[in-house]
XYZ file of N, CA and C in Angstrom:
435
model
N 76.783 189.076 5.481
C 77.613 189.353 4.322
C 78.934 189.916 4.816
N 80.002 189.406 4.298
C 81.354 189.843 4.626
C 81.999 190.301 3.329
N 82.837 191.376 3.343
C 83.482 191.797 2.087
C 84.945 191.384 2.030
N 85.512 191.279 0.805
C 86.892 190.815 0.649
C 87.744 191.812 -0.086
N 88.962 191.956 0.360
C 89.895 192.826 -0.330
C 91.113 193.078 0.530
N 92.135 193.621 -0.064
C 93.345 193.961 0.665
C 93.719 195.395 0.357
N 94.171 196.104 1.377
C 94.662 197.463 1.201
C 96.086 197.463 1.723
N 97.017 197.902 0.912
C 98.415 197.957 1.327
C 98.886 199.390 1.140
N 99.220 200.039 2.231
C 99.700 201.416 2.133
C 101.095 201.496 2.729
N 101.954 202.255 2.110
C 103.304 202.485 2.628
C 103.532 203.985 2.686
N 103.903 204.458 3.863
C 104.209 205.873 4.034
C 105.726 206.026 4.029
N 106.241 206.832 3.131
C 107.689 207.052 3.051
C 107.953 208.553 3.152
N 108.735 208.927 4.143
C 109.129 210.320 4.300
C 110.591 210.439 3.866
N 110.902 211.416 3.070
C 112.293 211.610 2.632
C 112.743 213.018 2.982
N 114.045 213.161 3.172
C 114.598 214.494 3.374
C 115.071 214.995 2.029
N 114.898 216.247 1.779
C 115.222 216.830 0.472
C 116.691 216.681 0.129
N 117.579 216.829 1.100
C 119.000 216.837 0.767
C 119.613 215.446 0.655
N 119.129 214.472 1.415
C 119.793 213.177 1.430
C 118.979 212.068 0.757
N 117.730 212.287 0.441
C 116.850 211.263 -0.134
C 116.880 209.956 0.672
N 116.953 210.068 1.955
C 116.946 208.890 2.818
C 115.517 208.583 3.258
N 115.240 207.296 3.406
C 113.936 206.908 3.938
C 114.018 207.040 5.448
N 113.128 207.829 6.010
C 113.130 208.041 7.447
C 112.200 207.050 8.138
N 111.013 206.823 7.589
C 110.111 205.866 8.224
C 109.283 205.138 7.173
N 108.991 203.906 7.472
C 108.151 203.094 6.591
C 107.124 202.382 7.460
N 105.902 202.423 7.032
C 104.873 201.664 7.749
C 103.967 200.995 6.721
N 103.536 199.812 7.043
C 102.629 199.074 6.162
C 101.380 198.713 6.953
N 100.252 198.985 6.353
C 98.980 198.666 6.986
C 98.231 197.731 6.045
N 97.835 196.580 6.550
C 97.057 195.644 5.741
C 95.692 195.485 6.396
N 94.672 195.773 5.609
C 93.297 195.629 6.077
C 92.675 194.522 5.250
N 92.116 193.544 5.896
C 91.546 192.412 5.170
C 90.091 192.208 5.560
N 89.244 192.179 4.561
C 87.844 191.818 4.760
C 87.457 190.924 3.594
N 86.402 190.166 3.723
C 85.963 189.319 2.609
C 84.449 189.364 2.466
N 83.977 189.302 1.198
C 82.543 189.290 0.939
C 82.138 187.906 0.480
N 81.268 187.313 1.226
C 80.728 186.018 0.855
C 79.215 186.169 0.877
N 78.614 186.072 -0.278
C 77.168 186.200 -0.359
C 76.576 184.799 -0.307
N 75.886 184.494 0.759
C 75.273 183.191 0.907
C 73.922 183.187 0.217
N 73.685 182.164 -0.575
C 72.406 182.034 -1.260
C 71.387 181.537 -0.251
N 70.264 182.232 -0.181
C 69.218 181.855 0.759
C 67.901 181.646 0.018
N 66.935 181.135 0.735
C 65.613 180.884 0.168
C 64.635 182.013 0.466
N 65.151 183.110 0.959
C 64.310 184.262 1.253
C 63.616 184.741 -0.024
N 62.312 184.789 0.000
C 61.552 185.281 -1.143
C 61.239 184.245 -2.211
N 61.752 183.025 -2.069
C 61.516 182.005 -3.097
C 60.034 181.649 -3.182
N 59.376 181.438 -2.052
C 57.953 181.069 -2.072
C 57.123 182.143 -2.764
N 57.425 183.403 -2.495
C 56.704 184.508 -3.144
C 56.956 184.514 -4.643
N 58.189 184.250 -5.029
C 58.535 184.229 -6.448
C 57.799 183.098 -7.170
N 57.714 181.932 -6.533
C 56.978 180.800 -7.105
C 55.512 181.186 -7.285
N 54.945 181.804 -6.267
C 53.529 182.190 -6.309
C 53.252 183.156 -7.458
N 54.113 184.137 -7.642
C 53.936 185.111 -8.725
C 54.187 184.454 -10.081
N 55.280 183.709 -10.203
C 55.663 183.101 -11.478
C 54.592 182.127 -11.974
N 53.993 181.392 -11.045
C 52.969 180.422 -11.416
C 51.578 180.856 -10.949
N 51.309 182.150 -10.988
C 49.976 182.635 -10.602
C 48.898 182.093 -11.538
N 49.281 181.763 -12.760
C 48.343 181.207 -13.736
C 48.255 179.684 -13.667
N 49.065 179.056 -12.834
C 49.092 177.594 -12.715
C 49.254 177.214 -11.245
N 48.199 177.373 -10.447
C 48.303 177.130 -9.003
C 48.790 175.730 -8.623
N 48.551 174.754 -9.484
C 49.042 173.408 -9.170
C 50.565 173.403 -9.056
N 51.230 174.248 -9.835
C 52.690 174.304 -9.778
C 53.170 174.890 -8.453
N 52.376 175.752 -7.856
C 52.704 176.271 -6.528
C 52.673 175.126 -5.514
N 51.673 174.265 -5.643
C 51.558 173.105 -4.745
C 52.719 172.135 -4.974
N 53.036 171.893 -6.239
C 54.128 170.970 -6.566
C 55.455 171.488 -6.012
N 55.712 172.775 -6.150
C 56.956 173.355 -5.622
C 57.054 173.133 -4.116
N 55.934 173.314 -3.431
C 55.936 173.097 -1.989
C 56.205 171.621 -1.670
N 55.530 170.738 -2.386
C 55.700 169.305 -2.133
C 57.106 168.818 -2.465
N 57.668 169.311 -3.533
C 58.993 168.864 -3.968
C 60.114 169.378 -3.067
N 60.028 170.621 -2.632
C 61.183 171.221 -1.938
C 60.831 172.129 -0.766
N 59.552 172.239 -0.468
C 59.095 173.230 0.527
C 59.517 174.626 0.081
N 59.446 174.845 -1.245
C 59.797 176.134 -1.866
C 61.239 176.557 -1.579
N 62.148 175.606 -1.624
C 63.559 175.910 -1.388
C 64.378 175.624 -2.643
N 65.285 176.501 -2.975
C 66.243 176.291 -4.062
C 67.606 175.911 -3.494
N 67.875 176.364 -2.270
C 69.207 176.199 -1.693
C 69.158 175.467 -0.356
N 70.218 174.734 -0.074
C 70.400 174.098 1.226
C 70.859 175.161 2.220
N 70.933 174.802 3.475
C 71.352 175.756 4.509
C 72.740 176.334 4.259
N 73.619 175.557 3.611
C 74.979 176.041 3.354
C 75.080 176.893 2.090
N 73.953 177.124 1.414
C 73.944 177.965 0.218
C 74.131 177.205 -1.084
N 74.390 175.910 -1.001
C 74.519 175.109 -2.227
C 73.123 174.794 -2.772
N 73.063 174.405 -4.032
C 71.783 174.055 -4.638
C 71.186 172.860 -3.903
N 69.917 172.973 -3.551
C 69.212 171.893 -2.865
C 69.191 170.654 -3.751
N 69.511 169.517 -3.169
C 69.488 168.241 -3.893
C 68.523 167.292 -3.204
N 67.974 166.380 -4.004
C 67.012 165.421 -3.479
C 67.624 164.474 -2.465
N 66.794 164.006 -1.547
C 67.229 163.046 -0.538
C 67.326 161.657 -1.166
N 66.323 161.279 -1.941
C 66.301 159.968 -2.578
C 67.228 159.937 -3.791
N 67.223 160.998 -4.580
C 68.058 161.072 -5.785
C 68.795 162.412 -5.780
N 70.094 162.361 -5.600
C 70.883 163.598 -5.491
C 70.986 164.360 -6.808
N 70.486 163.785 -7.894
C 70.498 164.496 -9.178
C 69.236 165.335 -9.353
N 68.304 165.264 -8.403
C 67.130 166.137 -8.396
C 67.551 167.444 -7.736
N 67.341 168.581 -8.432
C 67.847 169.845 -7.905
C 66.792 170.943 -7.845
N 66.911 171.766 -6.811
C 66.157 173.003 -6.722
C 64.698 172.884 -6.341
N 64.007 173.978 -6.551
C 62.610 174.141 -6.163
C 61.740 173.006 -6.683
N 61.887 172.689 -7.959
C 61.050 171.673 -8.595
C 61.748 170.323 -8.714
N 62.903 170.180 -8.051
C 63.644 168.924 -8.063
C 63.792 168.380 -9.483
N 64.239 169.245 -10.375
C 64.475 168.895 -11.776
C 65.668 167.938 -11.824
N 65.486 166.797 -12.462
C 66.528 165.781 -12.488
C 67.588 166.089 -13.541
N 68.834 166.189 -13.077
C 69.948 166.512 -13.975
C 70.170 165.438 -15.042
N 69.974 164.183 -14.696
C 70.209 163.099 -15.652
C 69.333 163.272 -16.892
N 68.093 163.635 -16.694
C 67.149 163.741 -17.805
C 67.040 165.147 -18.397
N 67.359 166.178 -17.626
C 67.043 167.536 -18.072
C 68.203 168.518 -18.156
N 69.360 168.195 -17.603
C 70.455 169.166 -17.582
C 70.912 169.540 -18.991
N 71.089 168.566 -19.839
C 71.551 168.837 -21.202
C 70.555 169.716 -21.962
N 69.266 169.353 -21.903
C 68.244 170.146 -22.602
C 68.138 171.557 -22.031
N 68.210 171.663 -20.710
C 68.105 172.996 -20.102
C 69.269 173.879 -20.542
N 70.463 173.302 -20.616
C 71.633 174.071 -21.068
C 71.475 174.512 -22.519
N 70.944 173.624 -23.365
C 70.713 173.980 -24.772
C 69.737 175.146 -24.890
N 68.822 175.244 -23.939
C 67.835 176.324 -23.924
C 68.385 177.582 -23.251
N 69.605 177.500 -22.725
C 70.199 178.639 -22.026
C 69.641 178.838 -20.628
N 69.171 177.764 -20.020
C 68.558 177.824 -18.692
C 69.463 177.117 -17.689
N 69.730 177.775 -16.567
C 70.523 177.182 -15.495
C 69.578 176.730 -14.388
N 69.306 175.435 -14.323
C 68.357 174.899 -13.341
C 68.872 174.988 -11.910
N 70.122 175.397 -11.734
C 70.700 175.525 -10.398
C 70.438 176.900 -9.783
N 69.728 177.759 -10.514
C 69.343 179.076 -9.994
C 67.832 179.109 -9.802
N 67.360 180.031 -8.994
C 65.917 180.174 -8.769
C 65.203 180.429 -10.088
N 65.639 181.453 -10.816
C 64.965 181.800 -12.073
C 65.028 180.668 -13.087
N 66.168 180.019 -13.181
C 66.319 178.929 -14.132
C 65.464 177.725 -13.787
N 65.380 177.398 -12.503
C 64.570 176.267 -12.081
C 63.098 176.542 -12.371
N 62.665 177.765 -12.112
C 61.283 178.143 -12.416
C 61.018 178.076 -13.918
N 61.933 178.626 -14.699
C 61.749 178.665 -16.147
C 61.695 177.256 -16.743
N 62.574 176.382 -16.282
C 62.567 175.026 -16.832
C 61.332 174.253 -16.362
N 60.902 174.482 -15.134
C 59.669 173.848 -14.650
C 58.480 174.302 -15.498
N 58.459 175.567 -15.879
C 57.397 176.084 -16.758
C 57.423 175.338 -18.094
N 58.615 175.184 -18.651
C 58.767 174.453 -19.915
C 58.220 173.026 -19.775
N 58.602 172.335 -18.705
C 58.126 170.967 -18.501
C 56.609 170.928 -18.347
N 56.079 171.840 -17.563
C 54.636 171.870 -17.320
C 53.867 172.122 -18.614
N 54.337 173.061 -19.403
C 53.633 173.378 -20.652
C 53.744 172.258 -21.682
N 54.808 171.481 -21.627
C 54.964 170.399 -22.605
C 54.460 169.041 -22.104
N 54.459 168.831 -20.765
C 54.107 167.511 -20.236
C 53.079 167.529 -19.115
N 52.566 168.688 -18.784
C 51.636 168.758 -17.658
C 52.344 168.434 -16.358
N 51.664 167.757 -15.456
C 52.233 167.444 -14.140
C 53.007 166.125 -14.114
N 53.058 165.422 -15.218
C 53.699 164.105 -15.282
C 55.124 164.085 -14.716
N 55.971 165.078 -14.985
C 57.335 165.012 -14.438
C 57.396 164.969 -12.908
N 56.321 165.327 -12.244
C 56.280 165.342 -10.781
C 55.331 164.282 -10.230
N 55.087 163.234 -11.000
C 54.130 162.205 -10.592
C 54.543 161.500 -9.298
N 55.833 161.420 -9.020
C 56.269 160.739 -7.794
C 55.834 161.481 -6.528
N 55.576 162.778 -6.635
C 55.112 163.527 -5.454
C 53.595 163.755 -5.484
N 52.901 163.080 -6.404
C 51.444 163.230 -6.527
C 50.694 163.001 -5.208
N 51.111 162.062 -4.354
C 50.387 161.891 -3.091
C 50.302 163.190 -2.272
N 51.255 164.074 -2.443
C 51.267 165.352 -1.718
C 50.356 166.390 -2.364
N 50.365 166.492 -3.694
C 49.623 167.553 -4.380
C 48.418 167.056 -5.173
N 48.203 165.752 -5.218
C 47.161 165.157 -6.054
C 45.750 165.662 -5.806
N 45.456 166.076 -4.589
C 44.112 166.593 -4.289
C 43.825 167.900 -5.010
N 44.848 168.502 -5.588
C 44.696 169.789 -6.273
C 44.762 169.641 -7.792
N 44.683 168.403 -8.297
C 44.850 168.162 -9.736
C 43.872 168.933 -10.603
N 42.724 169.259 -10.083
C 41.761 170.027 -10.887
C 42.329 171.391 -11.285
N 43.386 171.825 -10.625
C 44.035 173.095 -10.947
C 45.041 172.955 -12.083
N 45.256 171.725 -12.551
C 46.370 171.459 -13.464
C 45.972 171.336 -14.924
N 46.986 171.550 -15.769
C 46.905 171.206 -17.189
C 47.524 169.817 -17.265
N 46.783 168.841 -17.684
C 47.361 167.505 -17.820
C 47.373 167.103 -19.271
N 48.512 166.671 -19.733
C 48.674 166.296 -21.146
C 48.852 164.814 -21.269
């Protein structure tokens, strides 16, 4: 983490009788704060958030290896479809508008989890059927609608 800001100081000494500037100095200190988004703690958060739905823990692992962000801190995007985003690879084409209407930002950890919960409760595991070969052995843990 790096912090950002500027400090500008000017020291002015004056003589009482002449009001002349005797010396001036300027000091500029520059630092910047850049908070990089990381996947630290994401797997634990998935486990807690979906403690009542263990199949979703498996799906999160299969979809993204429990990652919300790429190494550069940007939202993780799918390899096959770049509109798939985050932990649960929620597709922007089909879900971005609805998620926004619900006040959910699928580009954040909490938002991706919340929208995945919504999908799971309304559609079961169907939205993640393309990754079924990875998590299918655990289907007995799922709610299927």
